[in-house]
Amino acid sequence: MRIAIKWDDVVVDPQGHIAGHAAGDTLVRRLVRVFDHPIVIGPASRHCDDFDVLPLELVDARDVVVINMDVVDSPQIWRVLSKQNVEPRIMNFVWWPVRPDAPTVRAASVALSCALFPTFANSERTATEVRETIGKWTVQPLSEHARLGWVNLGFRLDHIQPRQPSDTPIVLYPAIYLSRNKRPDVFLQVVDKVRRRIPLRVEMRLHESHLVTEEAMDISRHDWVWLGPLTATRKSYWEALAHTTAFLATAENESYGMLYVEALGAGVIGVLPDREWAHALVPEGYPFFYHDLHEAEAMLTRALQDPDACRQELDACAGGSFASWIADHHSDDAFDKAVVARVDEWFGGTK
């Protein structure tokens, strides 16, 4: 049985590789790596080194499990594949925040899809939101039989580079979008106050869709902000993290927080909001949770002034080594094993 991965925004470059460095691109690459000889759903048939590209209509439903990252499309995938007179095998992969109070059509569509098809979530928090959404928007016979699994996404530990401190402290904007949920205005407000006391440089690497916005152009006028595109390779991304001193998280909600975890694993000091999603990423007793912007400013100031002492506090809260704690709790080995185990449990063996 083969695995077919569906994400409408996937781009396969001329060399036959998954292009881009946004979360969705990374997840498609991960799934391609986990399963043998997978299929990536695309507009035209194509053979690549690590996978095949096939239109959905050409997928052999008798021998394929579709892992769908566009969850609301699962009923339509079922309609297309069921024309082959077999019961299609579809697994939802929910990798973004699910809010039971989202607009009615969106919330109900996600709930129905996740009630009808086995669903795998990128974190315990996301799985809980999926369960609440199913309970709110579907009837009892569906909600009672919903199948749900989860695991923290994690990251590849061998990507981490040795620390290379910069002469001027670097503060990372820990997102690739300027969307309202990320609250870039709050980030800039706090960092602007800190930089009036401490020389610093902000680095913002944005997805091209947000890099060309009027908001991005306004931000780029600050002479203390470097604003540019996403790094060209994963190696350059991790090299940049090795030079970064701290990041300030301001998002209202995250389903997991891949970028935060990667930065923490690379030795970047994270100043986090006192929110449930952030507490799920770090050990109990993590010392850099802020309750208001005054605390955020004070914590970021300290992280830039005395990063070594701050890292000692992180080690203390982890009971020895903060880096080891992050590695133990956020390694992608756990993700690889869990997603394969769920496919086997729900659909039988893969090859």
mmCIF file of C-alpha atoms in Angstrom:
data_model
loop_
_atom_site.group_PDB
_atom_site.id
_atom_site.type_symbol
_atom_site.label_atom_id
_atom_site.label_comp_id
_atom_site.label_asym_id
_atom_site.label_seq_id
_atom_site.Cartn_x
_atom_site.Cartn_y
_atom_site.Cartn_z
ATOM 1 C CA MET A 1 0.000 0.000 0.000
ATOM 2 C CA ARG A 2 1.354 3.414 -1.000
ATOM 3 C CA ILE A 3 0.889 6.816 0.607
ATOM 4 C CA ALA A 4 -0.389 9.792 -1.386
ATOM 5 C CA ILE A 5 0.098 13.248 0.144
ATOM 6 C CA LYS A 6 -2.338 16.025 -0.752
ATOM 7 C CA TRP A 7 -1.656 19.689 -0.105
ATOM 8 C CA ASP A 8 -2.917 22.101 -2.737
ATOM 9 C CA ASP A 9 -0.113 24.615 -2.180
ATOM 10 C CA VAL A 10 2.724 22.173 -2.770
ATOM 11 C CA VAL A 11 5.254 23.188 -5.441
ATOM 12 C CA VAL A 12 7.640 20.720 -7.087
ATOM 13 C CA ASP A 13 10.632 22.528 -8.581
ATOM 14 C CA PRO A 14 12.210 21.648 -11.963
ATOM 15 C CA GLN A 15 14.742 19.410 -10.200
ATOM 16 C CA GLY A 16 11.957 17.283 -8.734
ATOM 17 C CA HIS A 17 12.163 18.521 -5.138
ATOM 18 C CA ILE A 18 9.505 19.997 -2.866
ATOM 19 C CA ALA A 19 10.135 23.756 -2.996
ATOM 20 C CA GLY A 20 9.672 26.327 -0.238
ATOM 21 C CA HIS A 21 10.406 26.517 3.477
ATOM 22 C CA ALA A 22 7.001 27.311 4.966
ATOM 23 C CA ALA A 23 5.481 24.840 7.431
ATOM 24 C CA GLY A 24 3.412 23.051 4.791
ATOM 25 C CA ASP A 25 6.408 22.567 2.497
ATOM 26 C CA THR A 26 8.443 21.136 5.372
ATOM 27 C CA LEU A 27 5.657 18.741 6.347
ATOM 28 C CA VAL A 28 5.277 17.417 2.799
ATOM 29 C CA ARG A 29 9.031 16.791 2.689
ATOM 30 C CA ARG A 30 8.816 14.966 6.011
ATOM 31 C CA LEU A 31 6.021 12.701 4.841
ATOM 32 C CA VAL A 32 7.894 11.988 1.612
ATOM 33 C CA ARG A 33 10.904 10.983 3.698
ATOM 34 C CA VAL A 34 8.917 8.781 6.096
ATOM 35 C CA PHE A 35 7.130 6.583 3.551
ATOM 36 C CA ASP A 36 8.628 4.473 0.771
ATOM 37 C CA HIS A 37 7.885 5.499 -2.817
ATOM 38 C CA PRO A 38 5.109 7.974 -1.936
ATOM 39 C CA ILE A 39 2.853 9.954 -4.250
ATOM 40 C CA VAL A 40 2.392 13.717 -4.125
ATOM 41 C CA ILE A 41 -0.967 14.830 -5.528
ATOM 42 C CA GLY A 42 -0.388 17.411 -8.263
ATOM 43 C CA PRO A 43 -1.807 18.744 -11.529
ATOM 44 C CA ALA A 44 0.178 16.489 -13.904
ATOM 45 C CA SER A 45 1.928 13.125 -13.781
ATOM 46 C CA ARG A 46 5.654 13.251 -13.152
ATOM 47 C CA HIS A 47 8.360 10.956 -11.809
ATOM 48 C CA CYS A 48 10.837 12.402 -9.289
ATOM 49 C CA ASP A 49 13.735 10.809 -7.453
ATOM 50 C CA ASP A 50 11.930 10.384 -4.124
ATOM 51 C CA PHE A 51 8.265 10.379 -5.155
ATOM 52 C CA ASP A 52 5.786 10.375 -8.010
ATOM 53 C CA VAL A 53 3.416 13.235 -8.810
ATOM 54 C CA LEU A 54 -0.084 12.184 -9.868
ATOM 55 C CA PRO A 55 -3.426 13.931 -10.318
ATOM 56 C CA LEU A 56 -5.998 12.707 -7.823
ATOM 57 C CA GLU A 57 -8.057 11.111 -10.614
ATOM 58 C CA LEU A 58 -5.146 8.813 -11.520
ATOM 59 C CA VAL A 59 -4.518 7.560 -7.984
ATOM 60 C CA ASP A 60 -5.308 3.859 -7.620
ATOM 61 C CA ALA A 61 -7.674 3.834 -4.649
ATOM 62 C CA ARG A 62 -7.245 0.058 -4.237
ATOM 63 C CA ASP A 63 -3.619 0.478 -3.192
ATOM 64 C CA VAL A 64 -3.331 3.988 -1.715
ATOM 65 C CA VAL A 65 -3.926 5.849 1.540
ATOM 66 C CA VAL A 66 -4.357 9.585 1.000
ATOM 67 C CA ILE A 67 -2.898 11.783 3.764
ATOM 68 C CA ASN A 68 -4.816 14.998 3.273
ATOM 69 C CA MET A 69 -3.402 18.288 4.593
ATOM 70 C CA ASP A 70 -6.386 20.187 3.101
ATOM 71 C CA VAL A 71 -8.823 18.718 5.591
ATOM 72 C CA VAL A 72 -12.068 20.233 4.345
ATOM 73 C CA ASP A 73 -11.433 18.560 0.962
ATOM 74 C CA SER A 74 -11.614 15.002 2.304
ATOM 75 C CA PRO A 75 -15.300 14.436 1.402
ATOM 76 C CA GLN A 76 -14.517 15.550 -2.172
ATOM 77 C CA ILE A 77 -11.484 13.240 -2.308
ATOM 78 C CA TRP A 78 -13.774 10.411 -1.191
ATOM 79 C CA ARG A 79 -16.259 11.238 -3.978
ATOM 80 C CA VAL A 80 -13.532 11.207 -6.645
ATOM 81 C CA LEU A 81 -11.855 7.982 -5.516
ATOM 82 C CA SER A 82 -15.075 6.113 -4.753
ATOM 83 C CA LYS A 83 -15.848 6.156 -8.493
ATOM 84 C CA GLN A 84 -13.363 3.260 -8.683
ATOM 85 C CA ASN A 85 -15.924 1.137 -6.806
ATOM 86 C CA VAL A 86 -13.739 0.803 -3.706
ATOM 87 C CA GLU A 87 -13.889 2.386 -0.266
ATOM 88 C CA PRO A 88 -11.270 5.172 -0.344
ATOM 89 C CA ARG A 89 -8.745 5.294 2.505
ATOM 90 C CA ILE A 90 -8.230 8.882 3.664
ATOM 91 C CA MET A 91 -6.431 10.276 6.719
ATOM 92 C CA ASN A 92 -6.724 13.926 7.672
ATOM 93 C CA PHE A 93 -3.576 15.675 8.838
ATOM 94 C CA VAL A 94 -4.435 18.772 10.898
ATOM 95 C CA TRP A 95 -1.355 20.981 11.271
ATOM 96 C CA TRP A 96 -2.893 24.404 12.006
ATOM 97 C CA PRO A 97 -5.009 25.857 14.836
ATOM 98 C CA VAL A 98 -8.585 24.588 14.925
ATOM 99 C CA ARG A 99 -11.018 26.913 16.642
ATOM 100 C CA PRO A 100 -14.514 25.698 17.583
ATOM 101 C CA ASP A 101 -15.615 29.364 17.431
ATOM 102 C CA ALA A 102 -14.380 29.876 13.839
ATOM 103 C CA PRO A 103 -16.916 31.007 11.178
ATOM 104 C CA THR A 104 -19.757 28.495 10.966
ATOM 105 C CA VAL A 105 -19.056 27.061 7.511
ATOM 106 C CA ARG A 106 -15.347 26.637 8.211
ATOM 107 C CA ALA A 107 -15.783 25.102 11.665
ATOM 108 C CA ALA A 108 -18.603 22.778 10.596
ATOM 109 C CA SER A 109 -16.705 21.634 7.484
ATOM 110 C CA VAL A 110 -13.604 20.785 9.516
ATOM 111 C CA ALA A 111 -15.719 19.036 12.157
ATOM 112 C CA LEU A 112 -17.578 16.903 9.630
ATOM 113 C CA SER A 113 -14.389 15.894 7.827
ATOM 114 C CA CYS A 114 -12.607 14.976 11.060
ATOM 115 C CA ALA A 115 -15.636 12.990 12.256
ATOM 116 C CA LEU A 116 -15.892 11.046 8.995
ATOM 117 C CA PHE A 117 -12.205 10.285 8.441
ATOM 118 C CA PRO A 118 -9.385 9.252 10.804
ATOM 119 C CA THR A 119 -7.517 12.386 11.818
ATOM 120 C CA PHE A 120 -3.914 12.888 12.875
ATOM 121 C CA ALA A 121 -2.979 16.168 14.611
ATOM 122 C CA ASN A 122 0.348 17.950 14.985
ATOM 123 C CA SER A 123 0.104 18.366 18.775
ATOM 124 C CA GLU A 124 -2.024 17.465 21.783
ATOM 125 C CA ARG A 125 -3.431 20.992 21.780
ATOM 126 C CA THR A 126 -4.591 20.682 18.164
ATOM 127 C CA ALA A 127 -6.072 17.250 18.856
ATOM 128 C CA THR A 128 -8.049 18.701 21.760
ATOM 129 C CA GLU A 129 -9.379 21.498 19.549
ATOM 130 C CA VAL A 130 -10.363 18.969 16.881
ATOM 131 C CA ARG A 131 -12.223 16.896 19.460
ATOM 132 C CA GLU A 132 -14.055 19.974 20.788
ATOM 133 C CA THR A 133 -14.955 21.074 17.259
ATOM 134 C CA ILE A 134 -16.341 17.633 16.377
ATOM 135 C CA GLY A 135 -18.386 17.602 19.575
ATOM 136 C CA LYS A 136 -19.821 21.042 18.901
ATOM 137 C CA TRP A 137 -20.644 20.761 15.206
ATOM 138 C CA THR A 138 -21.542 17.122 14.480
ATOM 139 C CA VAL A 139 -24.213 14.688 15.610
ATOM 140 C CA GLN A 140 -23.538 12.146 18.339
ATOM 141 C CA PRO A 141 -23.291 9.003 16.148
ATOM 142 C CA LEU A 142 -20.411 10.654 14.247
ATOM 143 C CA SER A 143 -18.635 12.233 17.205
ATOM 144 C CA GLU A 144 -18.700 9.011 19.230
ATOM 145 C CA HIS A 145 -16.855 7.100 16.523
ATOM 146 C CA ALA A 146 -14.310 9.747 15.540
ATOM 147 C CA ARG A 147 -10.758 8.380 15.375
ATOM 148 C CA LEU A 148 -8.076 10.819 16.474
ATOM 149 C CA GLY A 149 -4.317 10.641 17.072
ATOM 150 C CA TRP A 150 -1.566 13.161 17.644
ATOM 151 C CA VAL A 151 2.138 13.709 18.192
ATOM 152 C CA ASN A 152 4.352 16.779 18.497
ATOM 153 C CA LEU A 153 5.926 17.505 15.117
ATOM 154 C CA GLY A 154 9.454 17.984 16.394
ATOM 155 C CA PHE A 155 12.482 18.772 14.220
ATOM 156 C CA ARG A 156 15.630 17.095 12.945
ATOM 157 C CA LEU A 157 18.232 17.421 15.675
ATOM 158 C CA ASP A 158 21.148 17.004 13.284
ATOM 159 C CA HIS A 159 20.299 20.376 11.729
ATOM 160 C CA ILE A 160 21.508 22.283 14.820
ATOM 161 C CA GLN A 161 24.697 24.311 14.258
ATOM 162 C CA PRO A 162 27.268 25.357 16.912
ATOM 163 C CA ARG A 163 26.480 28.728 18.479
ATOM 164 C CA GLN A 164 28.169 31.705 16.798
ATOM 165 C CA PRO A 165 27.308 34.829 18.845
ATOM 166 C CA SER A 166 27.114 38.080 16.890
ATOM 167 C CA ASP A 167 28.741 41.353 17.962
ATOM 168 C CA THR A 168 25.335 43.057 17.933
ATOM 169 C CA PRO A 169 22.536 41.029 19.557
ATOM 170 C CA ILE A 170 20.024 39.695 17.038
ATOM 171 C CA VAL A 171 16.306 39.482 17.834
ATOM 172 C CA LEU A 172 14.276 37.164 15.615
ATOM 173 C CA TYR A 173 10.700 37.834 14.568
ATOM 174 C CA PRO A 174 9.533 34.217 14.992
ATOM 175 C CA ALA A 175 7.074 33.992 12.117
ATOM 176 C CA ILE A 176 7.035 34.182 8.337
ATOM 177 C CA TYR A 177 3.742 36.056 8.109
ATOM 178 C CA LEU A 178 2.537 39.465 9.269
ATOM 179 C CA SER A 179 -0.960 38.154 9.958
ATOM 180 C CA ARG A 180 -3.058 39.578 12.778
ATOM 181 C CA ASN A 181 -2.722 36.445 14.905
ATOM 182 C CA LYS A 182 1.084 36.872 15.000
ATOM 183 C CA ARG A 183 0.696 40.475 16.268
ATOM 184 C CA PRO A 184 3.755 41.971 14.527
ATOM 185 C CA ASP A 185 2.729 45.410 15.804
ATOM 186 C CA VAL A 186 3.171 44.218 19.403
ATOM 187 C CA PHE A 187 6.520 42.639 18.532
ATOM 188 C CA LEU A 188 7.820 45.899 17.059
ATOM 189 C CA GLN A 189 6.411 47.968 19.917
ATOM 190 C CA VAL A 190 8.313 45.956 22.534
ATOM 191 C CA VAL A 191 11.544 45.634 20.557
ATOM 192 C CA ASP A 192 11.566 49.355 19.755
ATOM 193 C CA LYS A 193 11.574 50.152 23.478
ATOM 194 C CA VAL A 194 14.367 47.664 24.144
ATOM 195 C CA ARG A 195 16.595 48.927 21.328
ATOM 196 C CA ARG A 196 16.493 52.448 22.777
ATOM 197 C CA ARG A 197 18.643 51.042 25.615
ATOM 198 C CA ILE A 198 20.525 48.239 23.903
ATOM 199 C CA PRO A 199 21.982 48.200 20.388
ATOM 200 C CA LEU A 200 20.296 45.348 18.526
ATOM 201 C CA ARG A 201 19.263 44.156 15.103
ATOM 202 C CA VAL A 202 15.918 42.591 14.259
ATOM 203 C CA GLU A 203 15.751 39.918 11.573
ATOM 204 C CA MET A 204 12.431 39.230 9.872
ATOM 205 C CA ARG A 205 12.341 36.553 7.168
ATOM 206 C CA LEU A 206 8.952 36.570 5.490
ATOM 207 C CA HIS A 207 7.047 34.487 2.999
ATOM 208 C CA GLU A 208 7.015 36.264 -0.354
ATOM 209 C CA SER A 209 3.263 36.880 -0.127
ATOM 210 C CA HIS A 210 3.842 39.066 2.967
ATOM 211 C CA LEU A 211 7.216 40.440 1.927
ATOM 212 C CA VAL A 212 5.647 42.610 -0.771
ATOM 213 C CA THR A 213 2.880 44.094 1.379
ATOM 214 C CA GLU A 214 2.589 47.731 2.379
ATOM 215 C CA GLU A 215 3.014 46.719 6.021
ATOM 216 C CA ALA A 216 6.334 45.045 5.222
ATOM 217 C CA MET A 217 7.525 48.116 3.336
ATOM 218 C CA ASP A 218 6.704 50.299 6.340
ATOM 219 C CA ILE A 219 8.625 47.975 8.662
ATOM 220 C CA SER A 220 11.668 47.942 6.383
ATOM 221 C CA ARG A 221 12.082 51.696 6.876
ATOM 222 C CA HIS A 222 13.403 51.069 10.398
ATOM 223 C CA ASP A 223 17.182 51.127 10.160
ATOM 224 C CA TRP A 224 17.415 48.546 12.981
ATOM 225 C CA VAL A 225 15.293 45.969 11.124
ATOM 226 C CA TRP A 226 16.593 43.616 8.453
ATOM 227 C CA LEU A 227 13.642 42.340 6.455
ATOM 228 C CA GLY A 228 14.082 39.829 3.669
ATOM 229 C CA PRO A 229 12.941 36.558 2.099
ATOM 230 C CA LEU A 230 13.102 33.128 3.632
ATOM 231 C CA THR A 231 16.544 31.549 3.623
ATOM 232 C CA ALA A 232 17.404 29.674 0.429
ATOM 233 C CA THR A 233 18.305 26.388 2.146
ATOM 234 C CA ARG A 234 17.701 24.620 5.434
ATOM 235 C CA LYS A 235 21.447 24.849 6.143
ATOM 236 C CA SER A 236 21.428 28.644 5.844
ATOM 237 C CA TYR A 237 18.309 28.761 8.027
ATOM 238 C CA TRP A 238 20.067 26.898 10.847
ATOM 239 C CA GLU A 239 23.245 28.939 10.385
ATOM 240 C CA ALA A 240 21.164 32.085 10.891
ATOM 241 C CA LEU A 241 19.641 30.639 14.080
ATOM 242 C CA ALA A 242 23.143 29.922 15.404
ATOM 243 C CA HIS A 243 23.850 33.689 15.285
ATOM 244 C CA THR A 244 20.491 34.710 16.810
ATOM 245 C CA THR A 245 20.399 35.824 20.458
ATOM 246 C CA ALA A 246 16.701 35.846 21.314
ATOM 247 C CA PHE A 247 13.196 35.849 19.917
ATOM 248 C CA LEU A 248 10.013 37.475 21.158
ATOM 249 C CA ALA A 249 6.813 35.514 20.549
ATOM 250 C CA THR A 250 3.619 37.556 20.389
ATOM 251 C CA ALA A 251 1.133 35.236 18.653
ATOM 252 C CA GLU A 252 -2.305 34.858 20.179
ATOM 253 C CA ASN A 253 -2.622 31.205 19.230
ATOM 254 C CA GLU A 254 -0.484 28.436 17.727
ATOM 255 C CA SER A 255 -1.329 24.827 16.961
ATOM 256 C CA TYR A 256 2.219 23.738 17.762
ATOM 257 C CA GLY A 257 4.950 26.310 17.137
ATOM 258 C CA MET A 258 7.577 24.694 14.935
ATOM 259 C CA LEU A 259 9.669 27.832 14.471
ATOM 260 C CA TYR A 260 9.778 28.501 18.220
ATOM 261 C CA VAL A 261 10.891 24.945 18.976
ATOM 262 C CA GLU A 262 13.595 25.014 16.299
ATOM 263 C CA ALA A 263 14.925 28.322 17.636
ATOM 264 C CA LEU A 264 14.916 27.037 21.221
ATOM 265 C CA GLY A 265 16.734 23.917 20.114
ATOM 266 C CA ALA A 266 19.358 26.092 18.409
ATOM 267 C CA GLY A 267 20.076 27.936 21.662
ATOM 268 C CA VAL A 268 17.994 31.046 20.985
ATOM 269 C CA ILE A 269 16.440 32.470 24.164
ATOM 270 C CA GLY A 270 12.683 32.569 23.759
ATOM 271 C CA VAL A 271 10.540 35.208 25.447
ATOM 272 C CA LEU A 272 7.048 33.718 25.362
ATOM 273 C CA PRO A 273 3.528 34.892 26.192
ATOM 274 C CA ASP A 274 1.866 33.264 29.179
ATOM 275 C CA ARG A 275 -0.495 31.225 27.014
ATOM 276 C CA GLU A 276 -1.424 27.559 26.963
ATOM 277 C CA TRP A 277 0.150 26.870 23.565
ATOM 278 C CA ALA A 278 3.500 28.287 24.728
ATOM 279 C CA HIS A 279 3.548 26.320 27.998
ATOM 280 C CA ALA A 280 3.164 23.116 25.951
ATOM 281 C CA LEU A 281 6.549 23.709 24.298
ATOM 282 C CA VAL A 282 8.853 24.045 27.302
ATOM 283 C CA PRO A 283 9.558 22.522 30.749
ATOM 284 C CA GLU A 284 7.527 23.427 33.792
ATOM 285 C CA GLY A 285 9.103 26.427 35.485
ATOM 286 C CA TYR A 286 10.316 28.019 32.252
ATOM 287 C CA PRO A 287 11.549 31.458 33.409
ATOM 288 C CA PHE A 288 10.695 33.656 30.421
ATOM 289 C CA PHE A 289 6.902 33.857 30.291
ATOM 290 C CA TYR A 290 5.524 37.383 30.244
ATOM 291 C CA HIS A 291 2.078 38.493 31.422
ATOM 292 C CA ASP A 292 2.175 41.994 29.958
ATOM 293 C CA LEU A 293 4.310 44.052 27.599
ATOM 294 C CA HIS A 294 6.296 45.588 30.437
ATOM 295 C CA GLU A 295 7.450 42.110 31.475
ATOM 296 C CA ALA A 296 8.164 41.213 27.850
ATOM 297 C CA GLU A 297 10.389 44.274 27.535
ATOM 298 C CA ALA A 298 12.258 43.468 30.749
ATOM 299 C CA MET A 299 12.806 39.818 29.819
ATOM 300 C CA LEU A 300 14.004 40.609 26.312
ATOM 301 C CA THR A 301 16.358 43.252 27.687
ATOM 302 C CA ARG A 302 17.892 40.741 30.071
ATOM 303 C CA ALA A 303 18.189 38.075 27.365
ATOM 304 C CA LEU A 304 20.207 40.484 25.217
ATOM 305 C CA GLN A 305 22.326 41.854 28.057
ATOM 306 C CA ASP A 306 23.241 38.553 29.721
ATOM 307 C CA PRO A 307 22.374 35.590 27.464
ATOM 308 C CA ASP A 308 24.765 33.227 29.239
ATOM 309 C CA ALA A 309 23.040 33.707 32.584
ATOM 310 C CA CYS A 310 19.651 33.268 30.923
ATOM 311 C CA ARG A 311 20.745 29.975 29.364
ATOM 312 C CA GLN A 312 21.895 28.802 32.791
ATOM 313 C CA GLU A 313 18.359 29.469 34.057
ATOM 314 C CA LEU A 314 16.977 27.444 31.168
ATOM 315 C CA ASP A 315 19.245 24.535 32.057
ATOM 316 C CA ALA A 316 18.112 24.758 35.681
ATOM 317 C CA CYS A 317 14.407 24.639 34.784
ATOM 318 C CA ALA A 318 15.073 21.563 32.614
ATOM 319 C CA GLY A 319 16.902 19.788 35.430
ATOM 320 C CA GLY A 320 20.288 19.797 33.757
ATOM 321 C CA SER A 321 20.294 20.607 30.037
ATOM 322 C CA PHE A 322 17.603 22.638 28.332
ATOM 323 C CA ALA A 323 18.913 21.576 24.909
ATOM 324 C CA SER A 324 18.575 17.921 25.899
ATOM 325 C CA TRP A 325 15.026 18.501 27.152
ATOM 326 C CA ILE A 326 14.032 20.080 23.832
ATOM 327 C CA ALA A 327 15.680 17.214 21.949
ATOM 328 C CA ASP A 328 13.873 14.589 24.039
ATOM 329 C CA HIS A 329 10.449 16.220 23.687
ATOM 330 C CA HIS A 330 10.591 17.594 20.142
ATOM 331 C CA SER A 331 12.604 15.147 18.036
ATOM 332 C CA ASP A 332 11.066 14.336 14.678
ATOM 333 C CA ASP A 333 11.844 10.656 15.296
ATOM 334 C CA ALA A 334 8.705 10.531 17.429
ATOM 335 C CA PHE A 335 6.657 12.070 14.614
ATOM 336 C CA ASP A 336 7.991 9.587 12.046
ATOM 337 C CA LYS A 337 7.145 6.609 14.239
ATOM 338 C CA ALA A 338 3.733 7.926 15.277
ATOM 339 C CA VAL A 339 2.443 8.771 11.807
ATOM 340 C CA VAL A 340 3.527 5.359 10.457
ATOM 341 C CA ALA A 341 1.934 3.617 13.450
ATOM 342 C CA ARG A 342 -1.391 5.428 12.927
ATOM 343 C CA VAL A 343 -1.478 4.599 9.220
ATOM 344 C CA ASP A 344 -0.818 0.954 10.063
ATOM 345 C CA GLU A 345 -3.445 0.955 12.819
ATOM 346 C CA TRP A 346 -6.159 2.585 10.754
ATOM 347 C CA PHE A 347 -5.477 1.159 7.288
ATOM 348 C CA GLY A 348 -3.055 -1.769 7.540
ATOM 349 C CA GLY A 349 0.617 -1.995 6.514
ATOM 350 C CA THR A 350 2.409 0.393 4.174
ATOM 351 C CA LYS A 351 5.247 -0.181 1.761
#
